[in-house]
Coordinates of C-alpha atoms in Angstrom, one line a residue:
X1 CA 45.5 -16.1 -5.4
X2 CA 47.3 -15.4 -2.4
X3 CA 46.3 -16.6 1.3
X4 CA 46.4 -12.6 1.7
X5 CA 43.1 -11.8 -1.1
X6 CA 41.4 -14.5 0.3
X7 CA 41.4 -13.5 4.1
X8 CA 40.6 -10.6 3.2
X9 CA 37.9 -11.7 0.6
X10 CA 36.3 -14.0 4.1
X11 CA 36.7 -10.6 6.0
X12 CA 34.4 -9.0 3.2
X13 CA 32.2 -11.8 4.2
X14 CA 31.7 -11.5 7.6
X15 CA 30.6 -7.8 6.6
X16 CA 28.2 -9.2 3.8
X17 CA 26.5 -11.5 6.6
X18 CA 25.2 -8.6 9.1
X19 CA 23.6 -6.9 6.6
X20 CA 21.7 -9.4 5.4
X21 CA 20.3 -10.4 9.0
X22 CA 19.1 -7.1 9.2
X23 CA 17.2 -7.1 6.2
X24 CA 15.8 -10.0 7.1
X25 CA 14.8 -8.6 10.4
X26 CA 13.2 -5.6 9.1
X27 CA 11.6 -7.9 6.0
X28 CA 10.2 -9.4 9.4
X29 CA 9.3 -6.6 11.0
X30 CA 6.5 -5.6 7.9
X31 CA 5.7 -8.9 7.0
X32 CA 4.2 -10.0 10.4
X33 CA 4.3 -6.2 11.6
X34 CA 6.3 -7.4 15.2
X35 CA 6.2 -3.6 16.9
X36 CA 9.5 -5.0 19.6
X37 CA 12.1 -4.1 16.3
X38 CA 13.2 -0.7 16.7
X39 CA 15.9 0.9 14.8
X40 CA 18.6 -0.4 17.3
X41 CA 18.7 -3.4 14.7
X42 CA 20.8 -1.5 12.9
X43 CA 24.1 -1.4 14.9
X44 CA 23.9 -5.1 14.6
X45 CA 25.9 -4.6 11.5
X46 CA 29.0 -2.6 12.1
X47 CA 28.9 -4.4 15.3
X48 CA 28.8 -7.5 14.5
X49 CA 31.6 -7.3 10.9
X50 CA 34.1 -5.4 13.6
X51 CA 33.6 -8.4 15.8
X52 CA 34.1 -10.7 13.1
X53 CA 36.4 -9.4 11.3
X54 CA 39.1 -8.1 14.3
X55 CA 38.6 -12.1 15.8
X56 CA 39.6 -13.0 12.3
X57 CA 42.3 -11.0 10.6
X58 CA 44.5 -11.6 8.1
X59 CA 46.6 -14.7 8.5
X60 CA 49.6 -14.8 6.3
X61 CA 53.0 -15.2 7.3
X62 CA 54.7 -12.5 6.1
X63 CA 52.4 -10.4 7.9
X64 CA 54.4 -9.5 11.9
X65 CA 53.4 -10.3 14.4
X66 CA 50.2 -9.5 16.4
X67 CA 50.0 -6.7 13.2
X68 CA 46.9 -7.3 12.3
X69 CA 45.3 -6.5 8.8
X70 CA 41.7 -6.6 8.5
X71 CA 38.7 -4.5 6.8
X72 CA 37.4 -3.0 10.4
X73 CA 37.1 0.0 8.4
X74 CA 35.0 -0.7 6.3
X75 CA 31.7 -1.4 9.1
X76 CA 33.4 1.3 11.6
X77 CA 32.8 4.6 8.1
X78 CA 29.7 3.1 7.5
X79 CA 28.3 2.6 10.8
X80 CA 29.3 6.1 11.9
X81 CA 28.0 7.8 8.9
X82 CA 24.8 5.9 8.9
X83 CA 24.1 5.8 12.7
X84 CA 25.5 9.3 13.2
X85 CA 29.0 11.1 15.5
X86 CA 27.2 9.4 18.8
X87 CA 27.1 5.7 17.7
X88 CA 30.4 6.4 15.6
X89 CA 32.4 6.8 19.1
X90 CA 30.9 4.0 20.5
X91 CA 32.4 2.4 17.8
X92 CA 35.6 3.7 17.8
X93 CA 35.8 2.9 21.6
X94 CA 35.5 -0.7 21.0
X95 CA 37.8 -0.8 18.2
X96 CA 40.8 0.6 20.8
X97 CA 39.9 -1.7 23.4
X98 CA 39.6 -5.0 21.1
X99 CA 42.7 -3.9 20.0
X100 CA 44.3 -3.2 22.8
X101 CA 43.6 -6.8 24.7
X102 CA 45.1 -8.1 21.0
X103 CA 48.4 -6.3 21.6
X104 CA 51.5 -5.7 19.6
X105 CA 52.6 -2.8 17.4
X106 CA 49.3 -3.4 15.3
X107 CA 47.4 -1.1 18.6
X108 CA 49.3 1.9 18.2
X109 CA 49.1 2.3 14.6
X110 CA 45.0 2.0 15.4
X111 CA 45.3 4.4 18.1
X112 CA 46.6 7.0 15.6
X113 CA 45.1 6.5 12.4
X114 CA 41.8 5.9 13.6
X115 CA 41.0 9.1 15.9
X116 CA 43.0 11.1 12.7
X117 CA 39.9 9.4 10.4
X118 CA 37.4 10.0 12.8
X119 CA 37.9 14.1 12.7
X120 CA 36.3 14.3 9.1
X121 CA 34.4 11.2 9.2
X122 CA 31.8 12.5 12.3
X123 CA 31.9 16.0 10.3
X124 CA 30.6 14.3 7.3
X125 CA 28.6 12.2 9.1
X126 CA 26.7 14.5 10.3
X127 CA 25.1 15.7 6.8
X128 CA 25.8 12.7 5.3
X129 CA 21.8 11.6 5.6
X130 CA 20.8 14.7 3.6
X131 CA 23.5 14.3 0.1
X132 CA 22.0 12.7 -2.5
X133 CA 22.6 9.1 -3.5
X134 CA 25.5 9.7 -5.3
X135 CA 27.1 11.9 -2.7
X136 CA 26.5 9.5 -0.1
X137 CA 28.6 6.3 -2.7
X138 CA 31.4 8.9 -3.2
X139 CA 31.8 10.2 0.1
X140 CA 32.1 6.4 1.4
X141 CA 34.5 5.4 -1.2
X142 CA 36.7 8.6 -0.4
X143 CA 36.7 8.9 3.1
X144 CA 37.9 5.0 2.8
X145 CA 40.7 5.9 0.5
X146 CA 42.2 8.1 2.9
X147 CA 41.5 6.0 5.9
X148 CA 43.6 3.1 4.1
X149 CA 46.1 5.2 2.7
X150 CA 46.9 6.8 6.6
X151 CA 46.5 3.2 8.2
X152 CA 49.4 2.2 5.5
X153 CA 51.5 5.8 5.8
X154 CA 51.7 5.2 9.6
X155 CA 52.4 2.1 9.9
X156 CA 55.2 2.5 7.0
X157 CA 56.6 5.5 8.1
X158 CA 56.0 5.7 12.1
X159 CA 56.4 1.9 12.8
X160 CA 58.6 0.5 9.6
X161 CA 56.3 -1.9 9.2
X162 CA 57.6 -3.7 6.2
X163 CA 55.4 -5.5 3.9
X164 CA 55.6 -5.9 -0.2
X165 CA 53.6 -3.5 -2.2
X166 CA 51.5 -5.9 -3.8
X167 CA 50.2 -6.7 -0.5
X168 CA 49.5 -2.7 0.8
X169 CA 47.8 -2.6 -2.9
X170 CA 45.3 -5.4 -2.2
X171 CA 44.9 -3.9 0.5
X172 CA 43.5 -0.7 -0.3
X173 CA 41.9 -1.7 -3.6
X174 CA 39.5 -4.3 -1.0
X175 CA 38.8 -1.7 1.3
X176 CA 37.8 0.8 -0.9
X177 CA 36.0 -1.1 -3.5
X178 CA 34.3 -3.3 -0.5
X179 CA 33.6 0.5 1.0
X180 CA 31.2 1.1 -2.6
X181 CA 30.2 -2.0 -2.8
X182 CA 28.5 -2.7 0.9
X183 CA 27.2 1.2 0.6
X184 CA 25.4 0.6 -2.3
X185 CA 24.0 -2.3 -0.9
X186 CA 22.9 -0.5 2.1
X187 CA 21.6 1.8 0.3
X188 CA 19.4 -0.8 -1.7
X189 CA 18.2 -1.9 1.1
X190 CA 17.4 1.1 2.9
X191 CA 15.9 1.5 -0.5
X192 CA 13.7 -1.4 -0.2
X193 CA 12.7 -0.8 2.7
X194 CA 11.0 2.4 2.1
X195 CA 9.0 0.9 -0.9
X196 CA 7.6 -1.8 1.5
X197 CA 6.6 0.4 4.1
X198 CA 4.6 3.3 1.4
X199 CA 3.3 0.2 -0.1
X200 CA 2.2 -1.3 3.5
X201 CA 0.6 2.8 4.0
X202 CA -0.5 2.7 0.5
X203 CA -2.7 -0.9 1.2
X204 CA -4.0 0.6 4.3
X205 CA -5.2 3.4 2.3
X206 CA -6.8 2.0 -0.6
X207 CA -9.1 -0.3 1.6
X208 CA -10.4 3.1 3.4
X209 CA -10.6 4.2 0.1
X210 CA -13.0 1.4 -1.4
X211 CA -15.3 2.1 2.4
X212 CA -15.4 5.7 2.2
X213 CA -17.0 5.5 -1.8
X214 CA -19.2 2.4 -0.4
X215 CA -20.3 3.1 2.7
X216 CA -20.0 7.0 3.2
X217 CA -23.5 8.1 1.0
X218 CA -25.5 5.5 2.5
X219 CA -25.0 6.5 5.9
X220 CA -25.3 9.9 5.4
X221 CA -28.7 10.4 4.9
X222 CA -30.1 8.7 7.0
X223 CA -28.0 11.3 9.9
X224 CA -29.1 14.0 7.8
X225 CA -32.7 13.0 8.3
X226 CA -32.6 12.1 11.8
X227 CA -30.3 15.8 12.5
X228 CA -33.2 17.7 10.5
X229 CA -36.1 15.9 12.6
X230 CA -33.5 16.6 16.1
X231 CA -33.8 19.9 14.8
X232 CA -37.4 20.7 14.8
X233 CA -38.0 18.6 18.0
X234 CA -35.5 21.0 20.1
X235 CA -37.6 23.9 18.6
X236 CA -41.0 23.0 20.0
X237 CA -39.3 21.3 23.5
X238 CA -39.9 22.8 26.6
X239 CA -38.4 20.9 29.0
X240 CA -35.1 22.3 29.3
X241 CA -33.3 18.8 30.2
X242 CA -34.9 17.3 27.3
X243 CA -33.4 20.0 24.9
X244 CA -30.2 20.0 26.4
X245 CA -30.2 16.5 25.3
X246 CA -31.3 17.3 21.8
X247 CA -28.5 19.9 21.6
X248 CA -26.0 17.5 22.3
X249 CA -27.1 14.4 20.6
X250 CA -27.2 16.9 17.2
X251 CA -23.6 18.4 17.8
X252 CA -22.6 14.5 17.7
X253 CA -25.0 14.0 14.0
X254 CA -22.4 16.9 12.6
X255 CA -19.6 15.5 14.3
X256 CA -20.3 11.9 12.4
X257 CA -21.5 14.3 9.6
X258 CA -17.6 15.9 9.3
X259 CA -16.0 12.7 9.8
X260 CA -17.8 11.7 6.6
X261 CA -17.6 14.2 4.9
X262 CA -13.9 13.8 5.3
X263 CA -14.2 10.2 3.8
X264 CA -16.2 11.2 0.6
X265 CA -13.1 14.1 -0.2
X266 CA -10.3 11.1 0.5
X267 CA -12.4 8.6 -2.1
X268 CA -12.7 11.8 -4.3
X269 CA -9.5 13.5 -3.8
X270 CA -8.3 13.4 -7.5
X271 CA -9.1 17.2 -9.2
X272 CA -12.3 16.7 -11.1
X273 CA -11.8 20.3 -12.9
X274 CA -8.1 21.0 -12.9
X275 CA -7.8 24.6 -12.9
X276 CA -4.7 27.8 -12.2
X277 CA -5.2 28.0 -8.9
X278 CA -2.8 30.8 -7.1
X279 CA -1.6 29.9 -4.2
X280 CA -0.9 32.9 -2.4
X281 CA -4.0 33.7 -2.7
X282 CA -5.8 30.7 -1.6
X283 CA -3.1 30.7 1.4
X284 CA -4.4 34.5 2.4
X285 CA -8.0 33.7 1.8
X286 CA -7.7 29.7 4.3
X287 CA -6.0 32.1 6.7
X288 CA -9.0 34.9 6.9
X289 CA -11.0 32.0 8.0
X290 CA -9.2 30.6 10.5
X291 CA -8.4 33.9 11.5
X292 CA -11.3 33.2 14.6
X293 CA -10.0 30.0 15.8
X294 CA -6.8 31.3 15.9
X295 CA -7.8 34.7 18.5
X296 CA -9.9 31.4 20.7
X297 CA -6.7 29.6 20.9
X298 CA -4.8 32.9 20.9
X299 CA -2.3 31.9 18.1
X300 CA -0.9 35.1 16.1
X301 CA -1.3 34.9 12.3
X302 CA 1.5 36.0 9.6
X303 CA 0.7 38.9 8.2
X304 CA -0.3 39.2 4.6
X305 CA 2.5 39.6 2.7
X306 CA 2.9 36.6 0.7
X307 CA 3.5 36.4 -3.4
X308 CA 0.2 37.1 -5.6
X309 CA 0.1 36.2 -9.3
X310 CA 3.1 34.6 -9.0
X311 CA 3.1 30.5 -7.9
X312 CA 0.2 29.0 -9.6
X313 CA -0.7 25.8 -9.7
X314 CA -2.9 23.1 -11.7
X315 CA -5.9 21.3 -9.3
X316 CA -9.2 22.5 -8.0
X317 CA -9.2 25.3 -5.7
X318 CA -11.6 23.8 -3.6
X319 CA -9.7 21.1 -2.6
X320 CA -6.3 22.8 -2.0
X321 CA -7.9 25.1 0.0
X322 CA -9.8 22.4 2.4
X323 CA -6.3 20.8 2.2
X324 CA -4.5 23.9 3.6
X325 CA -7.7 24.5 6.1
X326 CA -6.5 20.8 7.4
X327 CA -3.0 21.9 7.8
X328 CA -3.3 25.3 9.1
X329 CA -5.9 23.9 11.5
X330 CA -4.3 21.2 12.9
X331 CA -0.7 23.7 13.6
X332 CA -3.0 26.0 15.4
X333 CA -4.6 23.8 17.6
X334 CA -1.4 22.1 18.9
X335 CA -0.8 25.1 20.1
X336 CA -3.8 24.8 22.5
X337 CA -1.9 27.9 25.4
X338 CA -0.9 30.2 22.5
X339 CA 2.2 30.9 19.8
X340 CA 2.8 32.2 16.7
X341 CA 1.6 30.9 13.0
X342 CA 4.3 31.3 10.5
X343 CA 3.8 30.3 6.8
X344 CA 5.8 31.1 4.2
X345 CA 5.9 30.9 0.1
X346 CA 8.8 29.8 -1.6
X347 CA 9.6 30.0 -5.8
X348 CA 12.4 28.1 -6.7
X349 CA 12.5 26.9 -10.2
X350 CA 9.8 25.0 -11.7
X351 CA 7.9 24.3 -7.7
X352 CA 6.2 26.4 -5.4
X353 CA 7.1 25.7 -1.3
X354 CA 4.6 26.4 1.3
X355 CA 6.3 25.9 4.7
X356 CA 3.3 26.1 7.5
X357 CA 5.6 26.2 10.9
X358 CA 3.9 26.1 14.7
X359 CA 5.4 26.6 18.0
X360 CA 3.4 23.9 19.0
X361 CA 3.5 20.9 20.9
X362 CA 5.8 18.9 18.6
X363 CA 6.2 15.1 17.6
X364 CA 8.7 12.1 17.6
X365 CA 10.0 10.4 14.5
X366 CA 7.6 7.4 14.8
X367 CA 4.7 10.3 14.9
X368 CA 5.9 11.4 11.9
X369 CA 6.1 8.3 9.9
X370 CA 2.7 7.9 11.0
X371 CA 1.2 10.7 9.8
X372 CA -1.3 10.5 6.7
X373 CA -2.3 6.6 8.5
X374 CA -5.9 6.4 9.1
X375 CA -7.2 7.4 12.5
X376 CA -3.9 8.0 13.9
X377 CA -4.0 11.4 15.6
X378 CA -2.1 13.2 17.9
X379 CA -5.1 15.0 19.3
X380 CA -7.0 14.2 22.1
X381 CA -10.2 14.1 20.3
X382 CA -9.3 13.9 16.5
X383 CA -9.6 11.1 13.5
X384 CA -6.6 11.6 11.9
X385 CA -8.7 11.9 8.6
X386 CA -8.1 15.7 7.9
X387 CA -4.4 15.1 7.4
X388 CA -5.4 11.8 5.5
X389 CA -7.3 14.1 3.3
X390 CA -4.7 16.5 2.9
X391 CA -2.0 14.0 1.7
X392 CA -4.0 12.7 -0.4
X393 CA -4.9 16.0 -2.1
X394 CA -1.4 16.7 -2.5
X395 CA -0.5 13.1 -4.2
X396 CA -3.0 14.4 -7.1
X397 CA -2.0 17.0 -7.4
X398 CA 1.9 15.4 -8.0
X399 CA 3.4 17.1 -5.2
X400 CA 5.2 16.0 -1.5
X401 CA 4.9 16.8 1.6
X402 CA 7.8 17.2 4.6
X403 CA 7.7 17.4 7.9
X404 CA 10.0 18.7 10.2
X405 CA 9.1 18.2 14.0
X406 CA 10.9 18.3 17.6
X407 CA 9.0 17.5 20.3
X408 CA 8.2 20.9 22.7
X409 CA 9.5 23.0 20.3
X410 CA 6.8 23.0 17.3
X411 CA 6.2 21.3 13.9
X412 CA 6.8 22.6 10.4
X413 CA 4.8 21.1 7.4
X414 CA 6.6 22.0 4.1
X415 CA 4.4 21.4 0.4
X416 CA 6.2 21.2 -2.2
X417 CA 3.9 21.4 -5.7
X418 CA 4.7 21.8 -9.5
X419 CA 3.6 25.1 -11.5
X420 CA 1.0 25.3 -14.0
X421 CA 3.2 25.4 -17.9
X422 CA 1.4 26.4 -20.6
X423 CA 0.9 22.7 -21.1
X424 CA -1.2 21.2 -18.0
X425 CA 0.2 18.1 -16.5
X426 CA -1.6 15.0 -16.5
X427 CA -3.4 14.2 -13.2
X428 CA -3.7 10.6 -12.5

C-alpha cells in the first residue's frame, strides 16, 4: 500500500470519528434524558471532520508543495445534504478560509471547483431528506464523483498540476467509496435513533395503557355516583351560592369523567368488531357534529364535497369517528379568533389519505415530535389524551399519521389508512 493510500485512509478515519461521537451523544440523550442536547450536535460531524482532514492531508513527496489532497469534500457534501444550504454555506466559507490560510496553488483549485460543485449540491439539498433511502445514497455518491472529477479537471487543465495517473484513480475511488460508506453509516445511525425514539414513546404509552385498564373503571363508578347525588342536591337547593358551587363541582366531575373515558378508549383502541367503514361518510358526520363548535369559534367548515362509497377502510365506526372528532376539535380550537378548516380525501392505490388543515397558531418541530405523548398538549386547558387516543386508533387500523405545521400559519394532519380488500387485513 502506498503512502498516498495510507494517508487517505487516515483521512477517512477522521471522518468516521466525529460520526460515532454524534451517535454516542444521542444515545446518551435518550438513555439519561438529557434535555440540553440539541440538533446542533449534528454539526460536530462535518466541522470536526473537515478540520482534521485539512490539517492532516496526504503526505507524499510527489505532491506539489502546499497542494493538499484530502477527503474534505465528503463531510462537506454530507453536511450540506443533511444540514441544508444554510449550513452548507457555512462549511464552504470554513473550507475556503482554512485553505486560504494554508496557501499555495491548492487554494485556487478549491476556490474554483468547490463553489461550482455547490450549485447543484444546494439545489439537491432542498429535496434530499424527502428522497427515499436508495435515492439519497445514489445522490450523495454521484455528487461526490462529480466533485472529485471536477477538482481533478481543474488541477490538470487549469493549473497544469501533474500527478501520476494511479494517484488520481486512488483519489477518486476513495472519495466516492468513502462517501458511499459514510452515507450508509449515517442513514443507519438516523434509523437507529428513530427506532430508539419510537421505543421510548411506546414504553410511555404502554405504561399509560396498563394504568388506564387497571384503574379507570374503579374511579369512574364513584365519580358517577357523586355526580348523581350532586345533581339531586342542586335541584332542591334554594341558596343560589350553594347551587352555583354544586354546578361547578358537577362540571369538574364531568371533566374528570371525560378524561377517564379517554383513558378507557386508549386502553381498548383495537377494533372489537372490524367492519367496512366509508371514510367520506364518517368525515361528513363528524363535520356536522362539530358545526356548533366551529360557529362558536368563527371557523368556516368545508362544503360537503368529499368522496362517498369509494374509500372504505377496515375498522370500527365509532372509534374512527372519535379519532376524527378529536383531530377536528383540536384544529378548531387552534383557531380561537376564527379561520378556515379544510378537509380533503385522497385515494391513491391501496390507501386513502385524509388531510385536516387549519389556519391556526401552528406548532414548532419539537412540539410536533411530542404529539401523542401522555399529557402533552399545546392548549391551556387540554390533557393531550384526545390526540393520544386518535394516534392509537390509527395505529391499530394499520395507518400512519404525518403532521406538517408552521408557527403562526397553521397545521395539517395527514391520516393515511389502508383500503379494505376482499379479505380484511389482520388488525393487531
